[in-house]
Short mmCIF file of C-alpha atoms in Angstrom, two decimals:
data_model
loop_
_atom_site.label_atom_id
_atom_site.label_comp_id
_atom_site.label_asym_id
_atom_site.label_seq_id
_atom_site.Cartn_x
_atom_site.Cartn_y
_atom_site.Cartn_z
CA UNK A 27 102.84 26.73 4.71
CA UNK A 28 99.16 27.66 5.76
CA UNK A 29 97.81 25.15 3.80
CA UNK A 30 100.46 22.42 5.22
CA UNK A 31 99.47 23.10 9.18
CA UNK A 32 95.97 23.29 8.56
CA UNK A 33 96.45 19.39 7.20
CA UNK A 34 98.27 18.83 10.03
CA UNK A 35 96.06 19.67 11.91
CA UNK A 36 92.68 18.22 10.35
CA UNK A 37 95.00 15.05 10.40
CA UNK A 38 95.71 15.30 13.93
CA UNK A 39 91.87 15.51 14.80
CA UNK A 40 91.77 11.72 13.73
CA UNK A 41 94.95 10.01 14.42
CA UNK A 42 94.99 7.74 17.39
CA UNK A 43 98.16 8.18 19.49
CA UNK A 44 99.71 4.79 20.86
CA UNK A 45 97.77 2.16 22.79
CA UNK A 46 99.29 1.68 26.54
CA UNK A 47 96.66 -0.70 27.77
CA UNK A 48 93.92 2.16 27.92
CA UNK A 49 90.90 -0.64 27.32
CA UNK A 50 91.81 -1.21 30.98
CA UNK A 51 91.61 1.46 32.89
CA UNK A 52 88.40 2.50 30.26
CA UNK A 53 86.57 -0.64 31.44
CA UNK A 54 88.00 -0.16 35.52
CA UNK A 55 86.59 3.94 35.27
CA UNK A 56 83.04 2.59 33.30
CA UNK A 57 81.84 -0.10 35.73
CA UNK A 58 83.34 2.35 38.72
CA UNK A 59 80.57 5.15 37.71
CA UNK A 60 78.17 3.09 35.95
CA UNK A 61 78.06 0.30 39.53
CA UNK A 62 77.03 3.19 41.93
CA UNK A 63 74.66 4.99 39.56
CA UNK A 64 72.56 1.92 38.86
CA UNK A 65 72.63 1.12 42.99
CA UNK A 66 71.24 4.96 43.24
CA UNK A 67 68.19 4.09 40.15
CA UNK A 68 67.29 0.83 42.04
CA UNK A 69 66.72 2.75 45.34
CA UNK A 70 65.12 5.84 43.54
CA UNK A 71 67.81 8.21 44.69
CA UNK A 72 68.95 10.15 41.69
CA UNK A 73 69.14 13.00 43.65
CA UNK A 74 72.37 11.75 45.06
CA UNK A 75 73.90 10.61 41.10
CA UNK A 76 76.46 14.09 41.32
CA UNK A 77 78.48 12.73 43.97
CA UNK A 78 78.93 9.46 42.91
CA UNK A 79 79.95 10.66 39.52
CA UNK A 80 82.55 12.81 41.08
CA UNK A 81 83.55 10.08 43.44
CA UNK A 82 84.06 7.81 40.68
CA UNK A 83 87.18 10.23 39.12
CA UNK A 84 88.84 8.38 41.77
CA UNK A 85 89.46 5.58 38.85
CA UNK A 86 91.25 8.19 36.25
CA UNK A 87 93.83 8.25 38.63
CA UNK A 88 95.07 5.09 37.97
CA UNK A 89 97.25 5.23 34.95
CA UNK A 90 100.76 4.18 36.71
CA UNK A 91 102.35 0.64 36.86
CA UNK A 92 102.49 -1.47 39.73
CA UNK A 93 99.44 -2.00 41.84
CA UNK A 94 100.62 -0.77 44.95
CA UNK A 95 101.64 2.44 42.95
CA UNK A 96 98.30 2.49 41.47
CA UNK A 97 96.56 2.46 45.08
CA UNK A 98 98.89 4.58 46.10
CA UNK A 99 97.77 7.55 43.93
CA UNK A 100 94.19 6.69 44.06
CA UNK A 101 93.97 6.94 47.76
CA UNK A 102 95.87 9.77 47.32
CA UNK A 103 93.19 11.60 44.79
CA UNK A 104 90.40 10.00 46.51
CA UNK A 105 91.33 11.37 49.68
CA UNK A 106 91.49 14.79 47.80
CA UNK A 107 88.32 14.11 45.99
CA UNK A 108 86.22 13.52 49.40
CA UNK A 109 87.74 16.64 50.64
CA UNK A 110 86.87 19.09 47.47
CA UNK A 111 83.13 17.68 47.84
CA UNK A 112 83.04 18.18 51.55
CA UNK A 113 84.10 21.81 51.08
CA UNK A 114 81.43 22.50 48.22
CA UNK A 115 78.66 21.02 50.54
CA UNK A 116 79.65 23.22 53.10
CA UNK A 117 79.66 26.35 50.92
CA UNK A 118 76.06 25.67 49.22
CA UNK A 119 74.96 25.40 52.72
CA UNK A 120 76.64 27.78 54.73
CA UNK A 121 77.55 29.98 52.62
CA UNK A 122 76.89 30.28 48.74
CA UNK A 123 73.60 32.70 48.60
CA UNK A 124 71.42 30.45 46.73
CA UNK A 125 68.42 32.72 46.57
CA UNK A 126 70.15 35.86 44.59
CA UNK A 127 71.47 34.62 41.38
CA UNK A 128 73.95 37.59 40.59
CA UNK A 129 75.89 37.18 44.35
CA UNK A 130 75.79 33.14 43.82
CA UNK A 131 77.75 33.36 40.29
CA UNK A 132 80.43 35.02 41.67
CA UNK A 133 80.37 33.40 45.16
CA UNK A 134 80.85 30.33 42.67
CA UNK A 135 83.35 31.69 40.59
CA UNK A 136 85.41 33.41 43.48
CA UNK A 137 85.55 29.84 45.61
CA UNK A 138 86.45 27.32 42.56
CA UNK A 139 89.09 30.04 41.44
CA UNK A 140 90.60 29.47 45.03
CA UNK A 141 90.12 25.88 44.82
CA UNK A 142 91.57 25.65 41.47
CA UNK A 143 95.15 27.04 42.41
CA UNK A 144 94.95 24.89 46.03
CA UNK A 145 94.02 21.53 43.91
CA UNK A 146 96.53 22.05 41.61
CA UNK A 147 99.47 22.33 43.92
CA UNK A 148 98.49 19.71 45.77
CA UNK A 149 97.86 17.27 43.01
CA UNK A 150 101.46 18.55 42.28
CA UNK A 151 102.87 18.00 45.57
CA UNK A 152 100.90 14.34 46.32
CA UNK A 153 102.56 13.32 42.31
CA UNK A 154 98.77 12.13 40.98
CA UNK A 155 98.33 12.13 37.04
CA UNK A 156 96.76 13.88 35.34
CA UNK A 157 98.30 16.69 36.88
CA UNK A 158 96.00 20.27 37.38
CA UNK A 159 93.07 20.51 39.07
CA UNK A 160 90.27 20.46 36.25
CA UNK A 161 88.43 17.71 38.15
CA UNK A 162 88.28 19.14 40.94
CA UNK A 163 87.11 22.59 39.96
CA UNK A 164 84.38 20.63 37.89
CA UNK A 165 83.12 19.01 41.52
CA UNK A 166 83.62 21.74 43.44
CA UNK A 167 81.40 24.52 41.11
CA UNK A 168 79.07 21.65 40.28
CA UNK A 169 78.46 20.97 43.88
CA UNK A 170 78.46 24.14 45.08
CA UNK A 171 75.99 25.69 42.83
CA UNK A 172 72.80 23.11 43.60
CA UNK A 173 70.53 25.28 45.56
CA UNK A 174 68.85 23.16 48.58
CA UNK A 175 71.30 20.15 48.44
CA UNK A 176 70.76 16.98 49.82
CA UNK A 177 71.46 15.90 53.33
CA UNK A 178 75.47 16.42 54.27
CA UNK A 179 76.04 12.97 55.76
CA UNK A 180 73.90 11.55 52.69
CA UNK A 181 75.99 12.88 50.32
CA UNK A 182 79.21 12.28 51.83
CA UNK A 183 78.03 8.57 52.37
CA UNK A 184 77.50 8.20 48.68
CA UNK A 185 80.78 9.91 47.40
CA UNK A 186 83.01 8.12 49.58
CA UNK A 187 81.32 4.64 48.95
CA UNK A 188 81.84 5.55 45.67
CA UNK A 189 85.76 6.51 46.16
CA UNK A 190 86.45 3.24 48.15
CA UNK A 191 84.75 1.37 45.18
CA UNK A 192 86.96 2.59 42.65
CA UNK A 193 90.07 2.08 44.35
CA UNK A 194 88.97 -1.59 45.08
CA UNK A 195 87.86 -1.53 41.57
CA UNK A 196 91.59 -0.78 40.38
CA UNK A 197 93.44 -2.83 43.18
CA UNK A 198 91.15 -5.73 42.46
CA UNK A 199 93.62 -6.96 39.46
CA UNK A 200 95.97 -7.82 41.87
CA UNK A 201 94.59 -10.62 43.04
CA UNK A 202 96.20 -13.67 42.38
CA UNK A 203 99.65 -12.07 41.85
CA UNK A 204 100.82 -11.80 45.01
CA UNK A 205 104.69 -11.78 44.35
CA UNK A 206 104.19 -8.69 42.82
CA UNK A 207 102.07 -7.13 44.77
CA UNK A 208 104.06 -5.63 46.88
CA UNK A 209 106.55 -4.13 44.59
CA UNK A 210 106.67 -0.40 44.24
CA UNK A 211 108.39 2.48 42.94
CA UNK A 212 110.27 5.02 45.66
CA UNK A 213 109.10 8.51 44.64
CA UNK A 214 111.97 10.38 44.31
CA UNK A 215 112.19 13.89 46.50
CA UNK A 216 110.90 16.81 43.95
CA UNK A 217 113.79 19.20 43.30
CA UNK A 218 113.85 23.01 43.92
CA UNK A 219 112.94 23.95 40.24
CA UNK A 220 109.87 21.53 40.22
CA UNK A 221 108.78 22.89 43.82
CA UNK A 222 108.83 26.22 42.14
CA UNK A 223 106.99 24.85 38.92
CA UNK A 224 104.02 23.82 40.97
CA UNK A 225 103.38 26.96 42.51
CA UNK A 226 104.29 28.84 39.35
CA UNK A 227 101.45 26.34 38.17
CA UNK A 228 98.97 26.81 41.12
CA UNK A 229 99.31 30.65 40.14
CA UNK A 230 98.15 30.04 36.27
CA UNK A 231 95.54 27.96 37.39
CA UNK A 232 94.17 30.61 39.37
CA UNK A 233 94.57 33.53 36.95
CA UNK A 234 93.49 31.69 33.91
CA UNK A 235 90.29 30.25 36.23
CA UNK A 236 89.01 33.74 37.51
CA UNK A 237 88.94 35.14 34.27
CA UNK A 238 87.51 32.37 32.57
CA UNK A 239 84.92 32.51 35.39
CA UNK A 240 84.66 36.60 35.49
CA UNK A 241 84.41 36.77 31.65
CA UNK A 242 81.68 34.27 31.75
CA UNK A 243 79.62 35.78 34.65
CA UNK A 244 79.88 38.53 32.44
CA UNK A 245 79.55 37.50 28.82
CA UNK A 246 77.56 34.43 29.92
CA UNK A 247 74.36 36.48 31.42
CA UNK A 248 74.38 39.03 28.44
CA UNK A 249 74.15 35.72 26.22
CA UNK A 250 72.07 34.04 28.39
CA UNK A 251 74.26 31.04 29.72
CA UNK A 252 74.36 29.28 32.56
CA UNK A 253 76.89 26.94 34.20
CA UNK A 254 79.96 29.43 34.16
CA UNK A 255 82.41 27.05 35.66
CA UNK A 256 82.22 25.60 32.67
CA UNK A 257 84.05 28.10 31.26
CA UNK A 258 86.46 27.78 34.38
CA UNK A 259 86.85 24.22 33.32
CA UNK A 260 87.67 24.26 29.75
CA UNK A 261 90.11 27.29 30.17
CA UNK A 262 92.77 24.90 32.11
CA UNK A 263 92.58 22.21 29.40
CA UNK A 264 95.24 24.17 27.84
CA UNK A 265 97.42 24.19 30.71
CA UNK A 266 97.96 20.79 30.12
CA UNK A 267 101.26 20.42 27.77
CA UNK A 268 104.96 19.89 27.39
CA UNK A 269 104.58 22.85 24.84
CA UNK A 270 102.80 26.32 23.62
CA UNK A 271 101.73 24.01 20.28
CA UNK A 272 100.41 20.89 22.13
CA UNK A 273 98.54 23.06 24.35
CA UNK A 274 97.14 25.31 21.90
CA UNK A 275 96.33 22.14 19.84
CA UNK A 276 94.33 20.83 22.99
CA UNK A 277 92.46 23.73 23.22
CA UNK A 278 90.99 23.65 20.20
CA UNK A 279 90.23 20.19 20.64
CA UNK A 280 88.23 21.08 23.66
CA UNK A 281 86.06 23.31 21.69
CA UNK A 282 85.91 21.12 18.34
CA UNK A 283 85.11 18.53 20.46
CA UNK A 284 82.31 19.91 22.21
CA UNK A 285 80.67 20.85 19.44
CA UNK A 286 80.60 17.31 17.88
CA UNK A 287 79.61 15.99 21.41
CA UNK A 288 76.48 18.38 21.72
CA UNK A 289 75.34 16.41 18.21
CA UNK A 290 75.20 13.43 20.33
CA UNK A 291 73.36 14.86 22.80
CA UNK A 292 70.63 15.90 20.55
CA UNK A 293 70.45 12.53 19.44
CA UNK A 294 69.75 11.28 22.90
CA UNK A 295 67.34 14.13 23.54
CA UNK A 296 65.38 13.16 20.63
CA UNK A 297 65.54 9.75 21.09
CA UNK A 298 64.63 10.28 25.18
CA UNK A 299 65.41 7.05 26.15
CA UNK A 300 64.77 5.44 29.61
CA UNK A 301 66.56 5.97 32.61
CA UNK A 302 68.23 3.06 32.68
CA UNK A 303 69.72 3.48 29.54
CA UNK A 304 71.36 6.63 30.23
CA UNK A 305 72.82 5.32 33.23
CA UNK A 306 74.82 3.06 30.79
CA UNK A 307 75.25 5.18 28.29
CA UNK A 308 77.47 7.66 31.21
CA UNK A 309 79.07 4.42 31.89
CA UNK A 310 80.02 3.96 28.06
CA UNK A 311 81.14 7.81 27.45
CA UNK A 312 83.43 6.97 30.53
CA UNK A 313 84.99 4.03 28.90
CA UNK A 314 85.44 5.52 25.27
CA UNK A 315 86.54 9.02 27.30
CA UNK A 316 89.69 6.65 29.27
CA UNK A 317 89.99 4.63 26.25
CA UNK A 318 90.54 7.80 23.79
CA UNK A 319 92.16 10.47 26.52
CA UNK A 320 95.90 10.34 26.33
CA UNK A 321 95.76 8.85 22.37
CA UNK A 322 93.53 11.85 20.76
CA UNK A 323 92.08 14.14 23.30
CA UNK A 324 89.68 15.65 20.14
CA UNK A 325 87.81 12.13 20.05
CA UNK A 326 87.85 11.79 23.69
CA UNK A 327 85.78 15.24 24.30
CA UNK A 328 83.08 14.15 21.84
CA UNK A 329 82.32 11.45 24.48
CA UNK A 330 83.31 13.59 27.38
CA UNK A 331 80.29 15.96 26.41
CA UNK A 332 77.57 13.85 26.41
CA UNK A 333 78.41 12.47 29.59
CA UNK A 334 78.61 15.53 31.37
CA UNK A 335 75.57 17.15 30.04
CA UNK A 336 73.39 13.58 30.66
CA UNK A 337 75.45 13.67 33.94
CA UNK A 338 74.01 17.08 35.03
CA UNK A 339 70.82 16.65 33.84
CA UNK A 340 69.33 13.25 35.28
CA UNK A 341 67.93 14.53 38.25
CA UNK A 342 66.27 17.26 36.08
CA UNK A 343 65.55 16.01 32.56
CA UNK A 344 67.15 16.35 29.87
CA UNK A 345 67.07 19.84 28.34
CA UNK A 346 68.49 21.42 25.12
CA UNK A 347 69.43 24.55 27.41
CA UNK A 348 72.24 22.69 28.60
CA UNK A 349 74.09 22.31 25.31
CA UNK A 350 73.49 26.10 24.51
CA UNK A 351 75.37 26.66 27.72
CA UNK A 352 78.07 24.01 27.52
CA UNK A 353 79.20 25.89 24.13
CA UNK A 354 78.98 29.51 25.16
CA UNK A 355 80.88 28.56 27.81
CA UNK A 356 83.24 26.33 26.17
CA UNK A 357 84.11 28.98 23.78
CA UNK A 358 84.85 31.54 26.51
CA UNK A 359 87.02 29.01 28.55
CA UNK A 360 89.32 27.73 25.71
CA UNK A 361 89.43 31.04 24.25
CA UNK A 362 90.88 32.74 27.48
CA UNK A 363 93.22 29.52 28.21
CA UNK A 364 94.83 29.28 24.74
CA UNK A 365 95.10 33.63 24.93
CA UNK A 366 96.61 32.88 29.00
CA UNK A 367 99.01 30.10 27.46
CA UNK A 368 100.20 32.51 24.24
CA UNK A 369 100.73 35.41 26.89
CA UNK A 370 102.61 33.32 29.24
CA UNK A 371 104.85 31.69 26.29
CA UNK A 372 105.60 35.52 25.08
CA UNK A 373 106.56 36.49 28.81
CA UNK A 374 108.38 32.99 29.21
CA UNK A 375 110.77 34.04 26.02
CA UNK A 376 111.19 37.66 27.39
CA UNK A 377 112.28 36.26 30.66
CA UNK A 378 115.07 33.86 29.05
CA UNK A 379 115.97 36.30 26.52
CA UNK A 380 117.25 38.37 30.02
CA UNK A 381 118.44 35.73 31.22
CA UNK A 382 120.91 34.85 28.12
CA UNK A 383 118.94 31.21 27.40
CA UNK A 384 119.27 30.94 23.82
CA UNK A 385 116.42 28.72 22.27
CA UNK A 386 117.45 25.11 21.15
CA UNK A 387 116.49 25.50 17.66
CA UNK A 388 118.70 28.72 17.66
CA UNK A 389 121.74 27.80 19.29
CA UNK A 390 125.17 27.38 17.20
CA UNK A 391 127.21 23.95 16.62
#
């Protein structure tokens, strides 16, 4: 039986789940991150390349039919998006103590955990997919945590030029096709048990994010990694699931994953090519990342890596620090998200067992 799930699941690390169009919305999210980056090279303002990365998410938000639905939800998240990078520039300048490095990891670490459990219930709440808030805790810790930021209105400039691109980026298909333009789907009112699911989920996030974030301030300085909210990051991938197997599974494709992705990165590093280059090469990790996402999410971190780490590390150079740290801190996250999603399953089966629910797989014909 051992031997059986551990094919199963070396199997499942390279078979592709069904196409639904995702060359689409790989090539829409590519040219919406790659298109602002290369604008930022030709006027020498790298400096500015984290918020137009994190603008650009606005385009993953854009898996649903219907183009009206589709701009729906991405003004929707890109409303949401400005807002999370608004508040992180006001907390590295107001607020996060840039200048002691033990009060800043957990000024960090306390704010995302916050903005984790907020992000996720309103991502609930506004209906966007993906559902959770792992985007958003990604551009609020990244944001937060660059001492002496650039200008506020600069940055906000960029980000939301960046946002309106993308959504005109995935409206721009309907062109042409005006009878159906205008068609879209009522969203029907969310029921008491789902209202009570999101803020049953907003809760996890926030438990599962603080001590993914407290462990790694913690473990992460004795091992000498940086970038906790990385850690915060990869322990809500789990979340993410219809059950305790799926999610579990995802986990450890998070971490397998990375580890194949930080190859890549060495490549690069070795290779050091120009500027330019990289610039694409974020815009091709974007495209295979959309492309490979919802079909095999193991193949879809190796290019997710890369991109983040060359992502992080334009402004600066790249480093071999940074895949050190993404690993440490990958471990940590997926390690307390699969542990958060066993405990809650165990709780989850006490509570029905109360409550006289009898498992499917247990109940009598």
């Amino acid at each position: 039986m051992a031997l059986q799930n551990l094919k199963e699941s070396a199997k499942a690390l390279v078979t592709l789940g069904p196409a639904r169009k995702d060359h689409w919305i790989g090539l829409r999210t590519g040219v919406g991150v790659f298109a602002p980056l290369l604008a930022l090279f030709a006027i020498d303002r790298l400096d500015l390349v984290v918020f137009a990365v994190f603008g650009a998410f606005t385009g993953v938000y854009g898996r649903v039919d219907g183009y009206w639905n589709r701009l729906r939800m991405q003004v929707r998240s890109g409303a949401l998006f400005f807002a999370v990078i608004a508040l992180a520039l006001a907390a590295s300048h107001w607020w996060i103590d840039h200048s002691d490095p033990g009060i800043k990891q957990w000024q960090v670490v306390g704010a995302t955990t916050l903005v984790a459990g907020a992000c996720s219930v309103l991502v609930g709440f506004m209906r966007l997919r993906p559902g959770g808030s792992l985007f958003h805790i990604f551009a609020f810790a990244a944001i937060a945590s660059i001492p002496g930021p650039v200008p506020f209105g600069e940055a906000l400039l960029v980000a939301g030029l960046t946002i309106l691109l993308s959504i005109a980026i995935g409206a721009a298909g309907a062109l042409g096709q005006w009878t159906s333009l205008w068609k879209r789907t009522p969203l029907p009112p969310l029921s008491d048990n789902v209202r009570k699911a999101i803020w049953w989920e907003g809760l996890f996030y926030i438990l599962t994010a603080g001590v993914a974030g407290a462990l790694a301030n913690t473990l992460g300085n004795n091992l000498e990694a940086g970038h906790n909210y990385w850690a915060m990051v990869a322990a809500v991938v789990p979340l993410v699931g219809h059950t305790t197997s799926l999610r579990i599974r995802r986990g450890m494709h998070r971490m397998l994953g990375t580890l194949v992705g930080v190859i890549l990165m060495a490549i690069l590093i070795f290779l050091n090519p120009q500027v330019w280059i990289l610039l694409a090469f974020i815009g091709f990790c974007q495209f295979m990342a959309e492309l490979l996402v919802m079909r095999n999410y193991f193949l879809a971190q190796v290019f997710i890596t890369p991109m983040a780490l060359v992502g992080v590390s334009l402004a600066t150079g790249l480093s071999g620090s940074v895949m050190y740290d993404r690993v440490v801190e990958t471990l940590i996250g997926c390690i307390v998200g699969m542990l958060g999603v066993l405990l809650g399953s165990w709780v989850g089966s006490i509570v029905k067992r109360r409550q006289g629910i009898v498992p499917k797989g247990r109940q009598q014909n």
